């Protein structure tokens, strides 16, 4: 079976969650979204959730040690060998830590797919975005494309849908600023290492963009 170590990189609202769902379906990779993991911890009010909540609501990054810790634990505990990271790494320190943990877990070198989207498009997408509250579904919708409003039932699983606290205008602005300062340097970091594939992720049908993402991901396959 092919092994994957894929990273979806891009600003909030670039479509990471949406394309991740296709990659899981087509390649059988395990989806590791640190945002989903942290939101689940907040909902369950675990110690981790209590530490992370304030940062998340303000649109700030949760401290590196916490995030690296949950990723490491999940990779090693479940002996994952084919993985798609979504929303991780978000800082150079996380990228360096991931390299070590990935080697420990026997994953191949990471292939990074950078979803390039303009700020204007990001704001338009995020302010209309909402999602399913069920942690086993987490389906993402947008008032621009879906005939559905936040608070209505998820057509996929019947749970309630809701708008994330951090998709309110003030937090969106903060998240974009945080992305530019702390996460965007990873584009050059991975480009220099020749691990990056850039994909223009707007102005086209979602299916067309997904096809490009899939092709880029397949190039990163390692025989295992
Ligand atoms: P996301 O769902 O990926 O947009 O993440 C939502 C929020 O969770 C972010 O705004 C951060 O507060 C936190 N978060 C998720 N992933 C990370 C990460 N890799 N490093 C730091 N904070 C993160």
Tab-separated table of C-alpha atoms and ligand atoms in Angstrom:
chain	number	residue	atom	x	y	z
A	1	UNK	CA	0.000	0.000	0.000
A	2	UNK	CA	1.145	3.544	-0.725
A	3	UNK	CA	2.187	5.597	2.281
A	4	UNK	CA	1.547	9.292	2.516
A	5	UNK	CA	2.755	12.164	4.638
A	6	UNK	CA	0.750	15.055	3.234
A	7	UNK	CA	0.451	18.581	4.558
A	8	UNK	CA	-2.251	21.002	3.433
A	9	UNK	CA	-0.918	24.525	3.855
A	10	UNK	CA	-2.819	27.754	3.255
A	11	UNK	CA	-4.702	30.588	4.934
A	12	UNK	CA	-7.860	29.972	6.909
A	13	UNK	CA	-10.653	29.433	4.404
A	14	UNK	CA	-8.335	28.158	1.651
A	15	UNK	CA	-10.371	24.937	1.436
A	16	UNK	CA	-8.096	22.679	3.496
A	17	UNK	CA	-10.997	20.866	5.194
A	18	UNK	CA	-12.934	20.458	1.965
A	19	UNK	CA	-10.006	19.026	-0.019
A	20	UNK	CA	-8.976	16.900	2.946
A	21	UNK	CA	-12.296	15.052	2.719
A	22	UNK	CA	-11.551	14.126	-0.925
A	23	UNK	CA	-8.014	13.012	-0.124
A	24	UNK	CA	-9.301	10.761	2.643
A	25	UNK	CA	-11.838	9.213	0.282
A	26	UNK	CA	-9.460	8.747	-2.654
A	27	UNK	CA	-6.197	7.841	-0.913
A	28	UNK	CA	-7.329	6.290	2.365
A	29	UNK	CA	-5.112	8.626	4.402
A	30	UNK	CA	-5.956	9.418	8.022
A	31	UNK	CA	-7.070	13.027	8.369
A	32	UNK	CA	-5.361	14.826	11.261
A	33	UNK	CA	-6.848	18.273	11.724
A	34	UNK	CA	-5.380	19.962	14.790
A	35	UNK	CA	-8.280	22.456	14.684
A	36	UNK	CA	-10.835	19.601	14.866
A	37	UNK	CA	-8.837	17.891	17.645
A	38	UNK	CA	-8.655	21.111	19.646
A	39	UNK	CA	-12.354	21.916	19.133
A	40	UNK	CA	-13.233	18.414	20.368
A	41	UNK	CA	-11.067	18.973	23.473
A	42	UNK	CA	-12.820	22.302	24.116
A	43	UNK	CA	-16.268	20.703	23.681
A	44	UNK	CA	-15.332	17.921	26.115
A	45	UNK	CA	-13.792	20.485	28.474
A	46	UNK	CA	-10.610	18.437	28.953
A	47	UNK	CA	-7.488	19.994	30.498
A	48	UNK	CA	-6.125	20.560	26.987
A	49	UNK	CA	-9.435	22.154	25.963
A	50	UNK	CA	-9.348	24.524	28.914
A	51	UNK	CA	-5.819	25.613	28.003
A	52	UNK	CA	-6.602	26.030	24.312
A	53	UNK	CA	-10.021	27.728	24.454
A	54	UNK	CA	-8.902	31.342	25.050
A	55	UNK	CA	-6.333	31.303	22.242
A	56	UNK	CA	-8.812	29.793	19.812
A	57	UNK	CA	-11.635	32.206	20.515
A	58	UNK	CA	-9.253	35.145	20.027
A	59	UNK	CA	-7.968	33.705	16.726
A	60	UNK	CA	-4.456	33.262	18.176
A	61	UNK	CA	-2.310	30.152	17.827
A	62	UNK	CA	-2.344	27.619	20.640
A	63	UNK	CA	1.235	27.224	22.042
A	64	UNK	CA	3.494	24.947	19.989
A	65	UNK	CA	4.174	22.419	22.800
A	66	UNK	CA	0.461	21.672	23.226
A	67	UNK	CA	-0.186	21.161	19.533
A	68	UNK	CA	2.984	19.160	18.910
A	69	UNK	CA	2.062	17.001	21.906
A	70	UNK	CA	-1.374	16.033	20.575
A	71	UNK	CA	-0.053	15.282	17.100
A	72	UNK	CA	2.791	13.178	18.453
A	73	UNK	CA	0.517	11.231	20.763
A	74	UNK	CA	-1.998	10.502	18.020
A	75	UNK	CA	0.641	9.408	15.477
A	76	UNK	CA	2.462	7.078	17.826
A	77	UNK	CA	-0.551	5.757	19.764
A	78	UNK	CA	-2.488	4.766	16.640
A	79	UNK	CA	0.693	3.774	14.735
A	80	UNK	CA	-0.483	5.852	11.784
A	81	UNK	CA	1.473	5.269	8.608
A	82	UNK	CA	-0.431	7.282	5.998
A	83	UNK	CA	-1.461	10.712	7.125
A	84	UNK	CA	-2.870	14.031	5.947
A	85	UNK	CA	-2.125	17.014	8.185
A	86	UNK	CA	-4.620	19.848	7.980
A	87	UNK	CA	-3.884	23.056	9.899
A	88	UNK	CA	-0.543	21.680	11.086
A	89	UNK	CA	2.269	22.690	11.085
A	90	UNK	CA	1.506	26.396	11.529
A	91	UNK	CA	4.928	27.619	12.701
A	92	UNK	CA	8.514	26.782	11.764
A	93	UNK	CA	8.979	25.215	15.222
A	94	UNK	CA	6.032	22.880	14.526
A	95	UNK	CA	7.481	21.976	11.104
A	96	UNK	CA	10.811	21.059	12.700
A	97	UNK	CA	9.090	19.001	15.399
A	98	UNK	CA	6.959	17.240	12.798
A	99	UNK	CA	10.035	16.165	10.889
A	100	UNK	CA	11.332	14.364	13.982
A	101	UNK	CA	8.023	12.809	14.969
A	102	UNK	CA	7.338	11.684	11.381
A	103	UNK	CA	10.699	9.923	11.278
A	104	UNK	CA	9.914	8.249	14.617
A	105	UNK	CA	6.553	7.093	13.240
A	106	UNK	CA	8.137	5.759	10.030
A	107	UNK	CA	6.367	8.206	7.726
A	108	UNK	CA	7.945	9.216	4.393
A	109	UNK	CA	9.196	12.768	3.775
A	110	UNK	CA	6.305	15.243	3.797
A	111	UNK	CA	4.771	16.526	0.558
A	112	UNK	CA	3.284	19.970	1.137
A	113	UNK	CA	0.346	21.220	-0.920
A	114	UNK	CA	0.007	24.971	-0.677
A	115	UNK	CA	-3.471	26.302	-1.447
A	116	UNK	CA	-3.032	29.853	-2.691
A	117	UNK	CA	-6.062	32.118	-2.103
A	118	UNK	CA	-6.278	35.944	-1.972
A	119	UNK	CA	-7.164	37.755	1.287
A	120	UNK	CA	-10.337	39.136	-0.272
A	121	UNK	CA	-11.565	35.644	-1.118
A	122	UNK	CA	-10.627	34.357	2.356
A	123	UNK	CA	-12.770	36.986	4.095
A	124	UNK	CA	-15.711	36.331	1.750
A	125	UNK	CA	-15.479	32.563	2.322
A	126	UNK	CA	-15.023	32.630	6.097
A	127	UNK	CA	-17.817	35.032	6.858
A	128	UNK	CA	-20.288	32.698	5.087
A	129	UNK	CA	-18.858	29.487	6.474
A	130	UNK	CA	-20.504	27.211	9.020
A	131	UNK	CA	-20.248	23.560	9.904
A	132	UNK	CA	-21.825	20.490	11.404
A	133	UNK	CA	-21.499	20.238	15.172
A	134	UNK	CA	-21.055	16.445	15.174
A	135	UNK	CA	-17.364	15.588	15.632
A	136	UNK	CA	-17.789	12.450	13.535
A	137	UNK	CA	-19.171	14.490	10.608
A	138	UNK	CA	-17.708	18.039	10.793
A	139	UNK	CA	-19.066	18.752	7.278
A	140	UNK	CA	-18.384	22.327	6.126
A	141	UNK	CA	-20.986	24.510	4.363
A	142	UNK	CA	-21.142	28.036	2.984
A	143	UNK	CA	-24.176	30.310	2.621
A	144	UNK	CA	-22.745	31.296	-0.790
A	145	UNK	CA	-22.946	27.791	-2.262
A	146	UNK	CA	-25.254	25.696	-0.132
A	147	UNK	CA	-28.978	26.105	0.200
A	148	UNK	CA	-28.650	26.049	3.991
A	149	UNK	CA	-28.245	28.472	6.920
A	150	UNK	CA	-26.295	28.106	10.196
A	151	UNK	CA	-28.482	26.471	12.848
A	152	UNK	CA	-30.290	24.255	10.355
A	153	UNK	CA	-29.823	20.485	10.311
A	154	UNK	CA	-26.757	19.024	8.587
A	155	UNK	CA	-28.070	17.284	5.413
A	156	UNK	CA	-25.318	14.648	5.770
A	157	UNK	CA	-25.976	13.468	9.329
A	158	UNK	CA	-28.908	15.403	10.811
A	159	UNK	CA	-26.958	17.174	13.594
A	160	UNK	CA	-27.184	20.906	14.142
A	161	UNK	CA	-24.937	23.208	12.101
A	162	UNK	CA	-23.282	26.303	13.622
A	163	UNK	CA	-20.977	29.200	12.825
A	164	UNK	CA	-17.604	28.925	14.546
A	165	UNK	CA	-16.848	31.582	17.172
A	166	UNK	CA	-13.615	32.366	15.321
A	167	UNK	CA	-15.418	32.936	12.001
A	168	UNK	CA	-16.797	36.264	13.298
A	169	UNK	CA	-15.267	39.332	11.503
A	170	UNK	CA	-12.884	40.433	14.310
A	171	UNK	CA	-11.425	36.942	14.795
A	172	UNK	CA	-11.150	36.435	11.017
A	173	UNK	CA	-8.982	39.563	10.741
A	174	UNK	CA	-6.800	38.369	13.623
A	175	UNK	CA	-6.445	34.853	12.165
A	176	UNK	CA	-5.365	36.278	8.819
A	177	UNK	CA	-2.744	38.470	10.511
A	178	UNK	CA	-1.503	35.481	12.547
A	179	UNK	CA	-1.343	33.400	9.368
A	180	UNK	CA	0.762	36.024	7.599
A	181	UNK	CA	3.163	36.474	10.509
A	182	UNK	CA	3.602	32.913	11.733
A	183	UNK	CA	2.442	30.412	9.117
A	184	UNK	CA	3.189	32.005	5.722
A	185	UNK	CA	7.001	31.668	6.327
A	186	UNK	CA	6.437	27.910	5.947
A	187	UNK	CA	5.797	28.435	2.221
A	188	UNK	CA	9.442	29.424	1.699
A	189	UNK	CA	10.647	26.916	4.265
A	190	UNK	CA	9.161	24.008	2.298
A	191	UNK	CA	9.870	25.553	-1.112
A	192	UNK	CA	13.581	25.695	-0.319
A	193	UNK	CA	13.451	22.029	0.628
A	194	UNK	CA	11.667	21.201	-2.653
A	195	UNK	CA	8.737	19.706	-0.772
A	196	UNK	CA	6.151	22.250	-1.931
A	197	UNK	CA	3.519	22.076	-4.679
A	198	UNK	CA	1.599	25.335	-5.211
A	199	UNK	CA	-2.016	25.259	-6.314
A	200	UNK	CA	-4.186	28.251	-7.155
A	201	UNK	CA	-7.245	27.453	-5.086
A	202	UNK	CA	-9.822	29.979	-6.288
A	203	UNK	CA	-11.581	31.106	-9.449
A	204	UNK	CA	-12.350	27.565	-10.571
A	205	UNK	CA	-14.873	24.875	-9.722
A	206	UNK	CA	-14.111	23.017	-6.486
A	207	UNK	CA	-13.913	19.712	-8.405
A	208	UNK	CA	-11.224	21.111	-10.720
A	209	UNK	CA	-9.148	22.312	-7.769
A	210	UNK	CA	-9.628	18.976	-5.979
A	211	UNK	CA	-8.335	17.148	-9.072
A	212	UNK	CA	-5.134	19.233	-8.969
A	213	UNK	CA	-4.752	18.621	-5.245
A	214	UNK	CA	-5.151	14.876	-5.760
A	215	UNK	CA	-2.593	14.790	-8.570
A	216	UNK	CA	-0.089	16.665	-6.383
A	217	UNK	CA	-0.761	14.320	-3.466
A	218	UNK	CA	-0.212	11.199	-5.573
A	219	UNK	CA	3.218	12.498	-6.546
A	220	UNK	CA	4.085	12.369	-2.859
A	221	UNK	CA	3.238	8.689	-2.460
A	222	UNK	CA	5.897	6.351	-1.094
A	223	UNK	CA	5.703	2.579	-1.494
A	224	UNK	CA	5.230	1.003	1.890
B	1	LIG	P1	-8.434	25.605	12.209
B	1	LIG	O1	-9.664	24.775	12.356
B	1	LIG	O2	-7.298	24.860	11.591
B	1	LIG	O3	-8.702	26.935	11.529
B	1	LIG	O4	-7.950	25.971	13.698
B	1	LIG	C1	-8.759	26.703	14.577
B	1	LIG	C2	-7.921	27.290	15.706
B	1	LIG	O5	-7.299	26.224	16.451
B	1	LIG	C3	-6.775	28.177	15.269
B	1	LIG	O6	-7.176	29.515	15.035
B	1	LIG	C4	-5.825	28.055	16.466
B	1	LIG	O7	-6.288	28.806	17.566
B	1	LIG	C5	-5.980	26.578	16.830
B	1	LIG	N1	-5.023	25.721	16.074
B	1	LIG	C6	-5.323	24.753	15.165
B	1	LIG	N2	-4.218	24.175	14.674
B	1	LIG	C7	-3.171	24.800	15.290
B	1	LIG	C8	-1.757	24.670	15.205
B	1	LIG	N3	-1.177	23.781	14.364
B	1	LIG	N4	-1.003	25.468	15.997
B	1	LIG	C9	-1.554	26.371	16.839
B	1	LIG	N5	-2.880	26.549	16.964
B	1	LIG	C10	-3.694	25.784	16.191
